[in-house]
């Protein structure tokens, strides 16, 4: 438990670092300047795909063959630890890349939708029960492109169960077309008035035939920290002493499944670094 | 502010100790209104834009603002939600970070987080008579110190239209009450290119002793801006209290205000505050952003 500056510093010096494996190669076809991109697969040549299935993301139980880098913890001391906190990070942008990283807990995913069908799609829906943040409070929903979809822009929206248990509809957002079709694109879904989070997705509607069915998923995730990457020439120091690390200090589950949303100034998202995780 | 006893105290509260009740609030705004991207295309480079109606989290509010005026709260649709402060505590924002969500790398801008203290709709942009405002006393930052006021071009519903008031630029003279309780007046311009587009914010100036705005009494136009056949031909007037600025230099790259490691001081979020956004973009066209704010109580 972090109860003072002293304990924060002491814990910080006893960190357990993990590698931030962000993006694959320069010129990744899915990367677009200033669009959101999920980087949870890390440094790998494995393509994004979207098999028709539902998944629960928990570090201790997740080992699908199509994932090279689930960004696991490397817990070393107590087992299980009584408390885990993220206390800072070091990020090194490459290739003159600046941008923003949003560190999230990826919770559940249902995939197998196509971008040509205009009737409601509910294959494998509703999404699985949330493994963490189970009431849905502060949990957000997004559509993630797995396999290239069409070049004609329409909209996508979902029916969902909110954190308060009521059913609502997300506001339609642009889907398909030049900026919203490539694997890895992560399209945030606006919630209905007064809604404070999502506990499940129950239905999905594509507003028109984008031209290529491709494949995509709906993902529920919890944003944890925001890391501005403002410099291109050296390491970005992120902690509660140096700054640049936005998000409350908090204890998180050992099963947290890290996902970075990359939000870059260029089409190259390559960055590397470490997260500092305190375990007690 | 005196309730926070130092960095140790602040970090401990951020962790949830000492009844800190920390909030970790993720937000985003996209350039559409009720799913309609065309209506959000009226943003003008270098000019402030109200995001009150924009989709995202929090959602937009497309309802007409009452002509009798009202005090929006944290429960009002469109307000960025945060947890209620406990009795005997005050709430403070300790971090605020925003990244522009644009599709061209060179784009940036500035986002202002403010407490929307009061708003009133239905102010005509064609009527040249004195338009009197009914009195609705502020319930937050009631002294007026630090408060600003602006006119907000009011579109109707969610139609796909960029300009909603006339093409003629005219003077808008406003009588207001300052934080000393004195009646003052100021004049700004409204209407014409760059001052007529949907959701455009036109700040009202001040005169005389400056400390902030407590109330708006009346407004009068020097001439009609000209009627737009399919326009609303109205603006809203809003009083707000600024809380945090974040200036973003490049598209995709976040700016941050960290009140833990940086100065000046830690802004207080008053109970029931209606947190909203104004966006200054350095480009014209559709806009959006995402970000995170954290708050504690002490």
Short mmCIF file of C-alpha atoms in Angstrom, two decimals, chain B residues 44 47-48 122-129 131 133 149-155 162-174 186-205 219-228 232-238:
data_model
loop_
_atom_site.label_atom_id
_atom_site.label_comp_id
_atom_site.label_asym_id
_atom_site.label_seq_id
_atom_site.Cartn_x
_atom_site.Cartn_y
_atom_site.Cartn_z
CA UNK B 44 -13.02 27.45 -37.37
CA UNK B 47 -11.57 30.09 -32.79
CA UNK B 48 -13.10 28.49 -29.69
CA UNK B 122 -33.08 31.68 -27.19
CA UNK B 123 -31.24 34.99 -27.54
CA UNK B 124 -32.20 36.39 -30.92
CA UNK B 125 -29.56 37.50 -33.40
CA UNK B 126 -32.05 39.49 -35.46
CA UNK B 127 -33.82 41.43 -32.71
CA UNK B 128 -32.28 44.85 -32.05
CA UNK B 129 -34.34 45.66 -28.96
CA UNK B 131 -33.21 41.48 -24.50
CA UNK B 133 -32.48 38.09 -18.85
CA UNK B 149 -18.98 34.49 -20.12
CA UNK B 150 -19.53 33.68 -23.76
CA UNK B 151 -22.12 33.54 -26.50
CA UNK B 152 -22.64 30.09 -27.98
CA UNK B 153 -24.11 29.80 -31.48
CA UNK B 154 -27.14 27.57 -31.04
CA UNK B 155 -27.99 25.08 -33.78
CA UNK B 162 -22.79 24.72 -40.63
CA UNK B 163 -24.04 28.29 -40.21
CA UNK B 164 -26.98 29.11 -38.00
CA UNK B 165 -27.04 32.87 -37.65
CA UNK B 166 -26.68 35.75 -40.11
CA UNK B 167 -23.87 36.90 -42.36
CA UNK B 168 -23.67 40.45 -41.02
CA UNK B 169 -21.18 41.14 -38.26
CA UNK B 170 -22.74 43.34 -35.58
CA UNK B 171 -21.94 44.56 -32.09
CA UNK B 172 -23.45 42.74 -29.14
CA UNK B 173 -23.51 44.97 -26.08
CA UNK B 174 -23.94 43.21 -22.81
CA UNK B 186 -18.96 45.34 -22.64
CA UNK B 187 -19.25 44.87 -26.36
CA UNK B 188 -18.21 42.05 -28.63
CA UNK B 189 -19.07 41.07 -32.18
CA UNK B 190 -21.36 38.33 -33.41
CA UNK B 191 -22.46 37.16 -36.85
CA UNK B 192 -20.59 37.00 -40.13
CA UNK B 193 -17.92 34.55 -41.22
CA UNK B 194 -16.13 32.87 -38.30
CA UNK B 195 -18.76 34.17 -35.87
CA UNK B 196 -21.88 32.34 -37.02
CA UNK B 197 -20.95 28.67 -37.25
CA UNK B 198 -22.52 25.90 -35.23
CA UNK B 199 -21.31 25.73 -31.61
CA UNK B 200 -19.00 28.71 -32.10
CA UNK B 201 -17.98 30.37 -28.81
CA UNK B 202 -17.66 34.17 -28.73
CA UNK B 203 -16.27 35.38 -25.44
CA UNK B 204 -17.74 38.47 -23.83
CA UNK B 205 -15.21 41.03 -22.74
CA UNK B 219 -27.95 42.17 -24.25
CA UNK B 220 -28.61 44.37 -27.25
CA UNK B 221 -27.47 44.07 -30.86
CA UNK B 222 -26.42 47.10 -32.90
CA UNK B 223 -28.22 45.59 -35.90
CA UNK B 224 -29.61 42.31 -37.09
CA UNK B 225 -27.07 39.75 -38.24
CA UNK B 226 -29.63 38.87 -40.91
CA UNK B 227 -32.05 36.00 -40.78
CA UNK B 228 -30.99 32.55 -41.98
CA UNK B 232 -31.83 29.01 -35.43
CA UNK B 233 -30.99 32.74 -35.49
CA UNK B 234 -30.27 32.44 -31.80
CA UNK B 235 -27.34 32.14 -29.45
CA UNK B 236 -27.01 30.95 -25.87
CA UNK B 237 -25.20 32.86 -23.17
CA UNK B 238 -23.03 30.88 -20.78
#
